[in-house]
Every structure is written in C-alpha cells, then in structure tokens.
C-alpha positions as semicolon CSV with decimal commas, in nm:
position;residue;x (nm);y (nm);z (nm)
1;X;0,948;1,076;5,796
2;X;0,807;0,823;5,536
3;X;1,003;0,679;5,267
4;X;0,911;0,704;4,922
5;X;0,819;0,355;4,722
6;X;0,934;0,538;4,382
7;X;1,223;0,701;4,227
8;X;1,298;0,816;3,890
9;X;1,493;0,599;3,696
10;X;1,390;0,600;3,328
11;X;1,610;0,381;3,189
12;X;1,453;0,076;3,398
13;X;1,157;0,232;3,383
14;X;1,126;0,166;3,004
15;X;1,354;-0,165;3,024
16;X;1,092;-0,325;3,281
17;X;0,786;-0,165;3,088
18;X;0,912;-0,300;2,681
19;X;0,950;-0,615;2,891
20;X;0,656;-0,637;3,032
21;X;0,519;-0,586;2,709
22;X;0,711;-0,855;2,512
23;X;0,613;-1,133;2,724
24;X;0,219;-0,989;2,735
25;X;0,274;-1,074;2,358
26;X;0,419;-1,392;2,436
27;X;0,135;-1,467;2,627
28;X;-0,107;-1,383;2,361
29;X;0,044;-1,611;2,172
30;X;0,057;-1,923;2,386
31;X;-0,340;-1,858;2,442
32;X;-0,331;-1,849;1,988
33;X;-0,154;-2,171;2,001
34;X;-0,413;-2,326;2,188
35;X;-0,727;-2,213;2,088
36;X;-0,762;-2,473;1,833
37;X;-0,763;-2,744;2,171
38;X;-0,886;-2,549;2,429
39;X;-1,237;-2,347;2,440
40;X;-1,162;-1,944;2,573
41;X;-1,298;-2,023;2,875
42;X;-1,078;-2,294;3,016
43;X;-0,780;-2,063;2,900
44;X;-0,936;-1,779;3,124
45;X;-0,863;-2,044;3,415
46;X;-0,487;-2,127;3,343
47;X;-0,406;-1,780;3,265
48;X;-0,595;-1,691;3,592
49;X;-0,520;-1,974;3,804
50;X;-0,129;-2,000;3,729
51;X;-0,082;-1,594;3,818
52;X;-0,186;-1,647;4,128
53;X;0,137;-1,836;4,257
54;X;0,364;-1,561;4,087
55;X;0,157;-1,256;4,230
56;X;0,193;-1,389;4,588
57;X;0,565;-1,407;4,561
58;X;0,584;-1,100;4,493
59;X;0,333;-0,934;4,740
60;X;0,577;-1,127;4,994
61;X;0,853;-0,980;4,887
62;X;0,750;-0,676;4,901
63;X;0,680;-0,747;5,251
64;X;0,267;-0,676;5,188
65;X;0,139;-1,035;5,265
66;X;-0,120;-0,943;5,506
67;X;-0,173;-0,583;5,448
68;X;-0,153;-0,620;5,053
69;X;-0,458;-0,839;5,072
70;X;-0,675;-0,611;5,233
71;X;-0,980;-0,561;5,041
72;X;-1,202;-0,197;5,136
73;X;-1,456;-0,271;4,873
74;X;-1,507;-0,577;4,795
75;X;-1,755;-0,564;4,567
76;X;-1,523;-0,340;4,354
77;X;-1,291;-0,594;4,363
78;X;-1,599;-0,807;4,242
79;X;-1,735;-0,663;3,981
80;X;-1,401;-0,536;3,844
81;X;-1,335;-0,921;3,811
82;X;-1,673;-0,961;3,627
83;X;-1,591;-0,710;3,354
84;X;-1,203;-0,849;3,346
85;X;-1,243;-1,194;3,297
86;X;-1,530;-1,078;3,029
87;X;-1,317;-0,883;2,849
88;X;-1,022;-1,204;2,921
89;X;-1,232;-1,417;2,776
90;X;-1,391;-1,216;2,469
91;X;-1,008;-1,159;2,387
92;X;-0,883;-1,513;2,418
93;X;-1,178;-1,565;2,218
94;X;-1,100;-1,360;1,885
95;X;-0,721;-1,486;1,926
96;X;-0,854;-1,802;1,801
97;X;-1,000;-1,632;1,491
98;X;-0,801;-1,367;1,402
99;X;-0,413;-1,293;1,355
100;X;-0,240;-1,215;1,623
101;X;-0,116;-0,798;1,503
102;X;-0,483;-0,761;1,439
103;X;-0,567;-0,826;1,794
104;X;-0,336;-0,608;1,910
105;X;-0,416;-0,346;1,667
106;X;-0,772;-0,326;1,779
107;X;-0,696;-0,319;2,154
108;X;-0,534;0,003;2,065
109;X;-0,864;0,144;2,063
110;X;-0,931;0,096;2,460
111;X;-0,803;0,459;2,556
112;X;-1,052;0,620;2,276
113;X;-1,330;0,445;2,447
114;X;-1,188;0,507;2,794
115;X;-1,203;0,884;2,730
116;X;-1,568;0,840;2,598
117;X;-1,637;0,635;2,901
118;X;-1,496;0,872;3,151
119;X;-1,649;1,152;2,978
120;X;-2,059;1,001;3,013
121;X;-1,968;0,779;3,309
122;X;-1,718;1,076;3,510
123;X;-1,866;1,395;3,362
124;X;-1,492;1,475;3,289
125;X;-1,460;1,770;3,053
126;X;-1,333;1,694;2,663
127;X;-1,216;1,998;2,481
128;X;-1,128;2,015;2,129
129;X;-0,823;1,820;2,140
130;X;-0,926;1,521;2,309
131;X;-1,243;1,508;2,066
132;X;-1,020;1,499;1,779
133;X;-0,848;1,248;1,940
134;X;-1,126;1,040;1,989
135;X;-1,281;1,062;1,577
136;X;-0,943;1,022;1,445
137;X;-0,915;0,651;1,688
138;X;-1,294;0,581;1,563
139;X;-1,171;0,647;1,237
140;X;-0,887;0,385;1,261
141;X;-1,120;0,120;1,430
142;X;-1,388;0,107;1,178
143;X;-1,143;0,112;0,869
144;X;-0,984;-0,188;1,029
145;X;-1,274;-0,372;1,127
146;X;-1,459;-0,322;0,808
147;X;-1,329;-0,557;0,576
148;X;-1,437;-0,813;0,876
149;X;-1,771;-0,714;0,903
150;X;-1,834;-0,628;0,539
151;X;-1,888;-1,006;0,366
152;X;-1,990;-1,294;0,430
153;X;-1,876;-1,652;0,427
154;X;-1,679;-1,926;0,592
155;X;-1,383;-1,804;0,711
156;X;-1,507;-1,450;0,634
157;X;-1,799;-1,540;0,889
158;X;-1,533;-1,631;1,143
159;X;-1,279;-1,344;1,140
160;X;-1,630;-1,134;1,125
161;X;-1,706;-1,296;1,472
162;X;-1,318;-1,242;1,625
163;X;-1,312;-0,887;1,504
164;X;-1,680;-0,844;1,741
165;X;-1,555;-1,017;2,009
166;X;-1,236;-0,832;2,039
167;X;-1,427;-0,497;1,989
168;X;-1,641;-0,619;2,299
169;X;-1,325;-0,658;2,508
170;X;-1,177;-0,318;2,403
171;X;-1,482;-0,166;2,529
172;X;-1,537;-0,400;2,828
173;X;-1,132;-0,302;2,907
174;X;-1,204;0,063;2,867
175;X;-1,481;0,015;3,179
176;X;-1,271;-0,142;3,362
177;X;-0,988;0,149;3,354
178;X;-1,266;0,382;3,458
179;X;-1,344;0,085;3,783
180;X;-0,975;0,056;3,865
181;X;-0,958;0,505;3,841
182;X;-1,210;0,457;4,175
183;X;-1,063;0,141;4,319
184;X;-0,738;0,289;4,417
185;X;-0,862;0,536;4,583
186;X;-0,940;0,271;4,840
187;X;-0,751;-0,011;4,728
188;X;-0,401;-0,158;4,725
189;X;-0,257;-0,193;4,348
190;X;-0,161;-0,568;4,518
191;X;-0,498;-0,630;4,635
192;X;-0,636;-0,540;4,298
193;X;-0,454;-0,781;4,082
194;X;-0,438;-1,060;4,314
195;X;-0,819;-1,053;4,336
196;X;-0,889;-1,019;4,003
197;X;-0,673;-1,304;3,912
198;X;-0,893;-1,497;4,220
199;X;-1,205;-1,416;4,051
200;X;-1,139;-1,461;3,749
201;X;-0,996;-1,858;3,824
202;X;-1,362;-1,894;3,986
203;X;-1,585;-1,730;3,739
204;X;-1,389;-1,910;3,468
205;X;-1,518;-2,211;3,649
206;X;-1,873;-2,132;3,527
207;X;-1,813;-2,234;3,168
208;X;-1,714;-2,602;3,266
209;X;-2,029;-2,689;3,097
210;X;-1,969;-2,566;2,766
211;X;-1,711;-2,806;2,636
212;X;-1,401;-2,752;2,879
213;X;-1,166;-3,036;2,715
214;X;-0,831;-3,268;2,924
215;X;-0,539;-3,119;2,753
216;X;-0,277;-3,310;2,615
217;X;0,060;-3,268;2,816
218;X;0,197;-2,975;2,575
219;X;-0,127;-2,795;2,544
220;X;-0,139;-2,784;2,950
221;X;0,259;-2,708;2,948
222;X;0,182;-2,388;2,705
223;X;-0,143;-2,295;2,977
224;X;0,053;-2,344;3,236
225;X;0,331;-2,078;3,076
226;X;0,058;-1,829;3,010
227;X;-0,052;-1,814;3,347
228;X;0,315;-1,774;3,494
229;X;0,413;-1,501;3,191
230;X;0,110;-1,331;3,215
231;X;0,188;-1,319;3,600
232;X;0,532;-1,160;3,565
233;X;0,428;-0,950;3,278
234;X;0,181;-0,790;3,518
235;X;0,419;-0,741;3,816
236;X;0,696;-0,610;3,555
237;X;0,460;-0,345;3,422
238;X;0,344;-0,257;3,745
239;X;0,706;-0,184;3,882
240;X;0,767;0,008;3,583
241;X;0,587;0,254;3,710
242;X;0,734;0,311;4,044
243;X;1,058;0,452;3,861
244;X;0,909;0,674;3,560
245;X;0,565;0,877;3,533
246;X;0,339;0,715;3,299
247;X;0,312;1,019;3,068
248;X;0,691;0,912;3,007
249;X;0,606;0,536;2,917
250;X;0,307;0,548;2,744
251;X;0,397;0,558;2,378
252;X;0,620;0,224;2,444
253;X;0,257;0,057;2,471
254;X;0,268;0,032;2,072
255;X;0,585;-0,135;2,090
256;X;0,358;-0,430;2,121
257;X;0,258;-0,400;1,721
258;X;0,629;-0,470;1,639
259;X;0,620;-0,785;1,911
260;X;0,288;-0,884;1,770
261;X;0,390;-0,893;1,407
262;X;0,736;-1,065;1,473
263;X;0,556;-1,363;1,731
264;X;0,279;-1,370;1,431
265;X;0,507;-1,415;1,166
266;X;0,748;-1,666;1,305
267;X;0,513;-1,890;1,497
268;X;0,171;-1,859;1,325
269;X;0,268;-1,685;0,949
270;X;0,041;-1,419;1,003
271;X;0,128;-1,123;0,775
272;X;-0,065;-0,770;0,837
273;X;-0,241;-0,594;0,589
274;X;-0,197;-0,247;0,425
275;X;-0,586;-0,208;0,557
276;X;-0,509;-0,334;0,905
277;X;-0,165;-0,105;0,958
278;X;-0,317;0,185;0,832
279;X;-0,634;0,210;1,082
280;X;-0,349;0,081;1,356
281;X;-0,182;0,432;1,256
282;X;-0,475;0,611;1,271
283;X;-0,556;0,448;1,657
284;X;-0,213;0,497;1,721
285;X;-0,184;0,892;1,596
286;X;-0,536;0,945;1,802
287;X;-0,372;0,783;2,160
288;X;-0,046;1,000;2,109
289;X;-0,252;1,324;2,092
290;X;-0,410;1,222;2,405
291;X;-0,071;1,172;2,559
292;X;0,041;1,470;2,449
293;X;-0,271;1,640;2,577
294;X;-0,202;1,467;2,882
295;X;0,182;1,596;2,933
296;X;0,071;1,990;2,841
297;X;-0,235;1,989;3,119
298;X;0,018;1,827;3,355
299;X;0,234;2,063;3,310
300;X;0,016;2,341;3,296
301;X;-0,134;2,194;3,664
302;X;0,252;2,227;3,805
303;X;0,305;2,584;3,714
304;X;-0,074;2,689;3,892
305;X;0,067;2,468;4,229
306;X;0,408;2,665;4,173
307;X;0,229;3,004;4,133
308;X;-0,047;2,926;4,419
309;X;0,219;2,774;4,676
310;X;0,456;2,999;4,831
311;X;0,690;2,735;4,963
312;X;0,700;2,575;4,560
C-alpha cells in the first residue's frame, strides 16, 4: 500500500507559505539593492546558479537524487527555461527602475493573464464570474501602469520602461504557469525546479557580452544571498502544498504586498502611492474572485463524485 506524501496540517502549511513569501520579497530586495551596479542578466545568473546547491540538498533529503532528476520531456524543460529566464530577467530589470511595492503589485496580474491564456491555449471555458474577474483585474493593472506610461522626461521615462518590463514579465510568468500545467503530467516537481535553475544559469551567460561587471565583495555577497534565499523560498513554497490545498493557501500570496511595503520603506525609502494601492486592490479583488470560484467548483466536483461513486 502506497504511503501518502501529503497530510492536512493547515497551520504548518500557512507558516511555510508565509515564510516563502517573505523570503521571495527579501530576494527581490537583494536584487534591487544591486541593480545600480550589476546588469539584470548577471543578477539572473547569481540568483539561479547559487540556488542549485540548495535545491540539490533538498532533493537528496527527500531521497530523490536519482529518480527526481529524470527528465521525461527534455524540450519541455528547455522551453520552460527560456520563458522563465526571460521573465526573471525582465523582473530584475524592472526592479532597478520601480519601487519594490509597485513591482509586487503589478505582478499580482499573473493569475489574470493565466486565465486569459488558459482560454486561448488550452480551450478552458471562462464563464461570467471569471470574465468579471479578468475585467476587474485588467482595470486594476491599467490604473497602476497608466501614470507611468502617460508622460515623458527623465525619471518618468525610466519608470515607464520599468512598468513595461514588469508587465511583460507578468505575462511571461502566466505563460510559464500554462506550460507547467502540461509539464506536471509527466515531470516531477523536483526536476522542474532543478532544471529551471540550471537552464537559467546557462542562458544568463548569453548576456555576458552586454556589460557584465566584476562585483565588489559586498555586491557579490548580496547576489549570492539572493540565490540562496530564492532557493530556500522555492523549497518552502513547494513544501507548503504538501500540508494544505492550493485553494486554502492562495489568499496568503497577498501578504507579499505587506512585506514589500515594509522592506521597501525600511531599505529603499519607497512609499506606495494611493493610485498604485487602488490598482493593486482591484487586481487582488479579481484574483480573490477567481479563488472563490475555483473553491466552489471544487466543492461541486466533490459532490458530483460522491453521487456517482457508490463507495464514497
């Protein structure tokens, strides 16, 4: 009889999820702190390469060092690496041009774009509630990015470019989510996590001709820490879903806004604007509407199975 690798421990699940979110916020802050000295492609290398030892230790601790790294669809990992590395590079470039809370807020649009791409690429049906969620979320995105795109001159031009970078990375992350939905049918989570970091490390080297620099000791330390912290955060995030369902944990993603505001203010003096917070609130509202709908669909499917299965 197979032993289940999951258990329902909601307190532990929430603790792991919040810890992961905090560490991801810290990782973003570490990258932002080096953005004036190090180009985005070099930051991608440090973030990816120094996460690999952490990931390998995690896989070994699970006893999956051999089986967990088997790639049944190598090209799937390759394309996930291409898209994910591009998204990471754009995010890191945007972090150097925008306040940390604003980068976090625009990133909340990922589930909205995932819904749109799921309908276009996977043929998933989007009914009125989901359509409403998409529209609410898109309005929120426009509120956040419009002040950045609606003017010219100096800093505003840099901020506009940053907003476009983050918006593009958000769309690419949505594409990654769609791609991973297909990959998990044949690939282990450990393989997906490991090969992404390995692929991103290699792909980032292609940016060497575009201005890599020899970082100072302090900058190098921050970059290495970003890789280690990002690797630990990925493990904690993955582990959280072993102790609680995704639908229960999804709302805790928005704790990242609190962490981003606190870290952004304490480290960089970033103060979120009312316009940004208003747009973020709409995007969050759209996402919560999707979470609520998915929860009810899950209950309906469970009731349907209990009726159709006489053993239930």
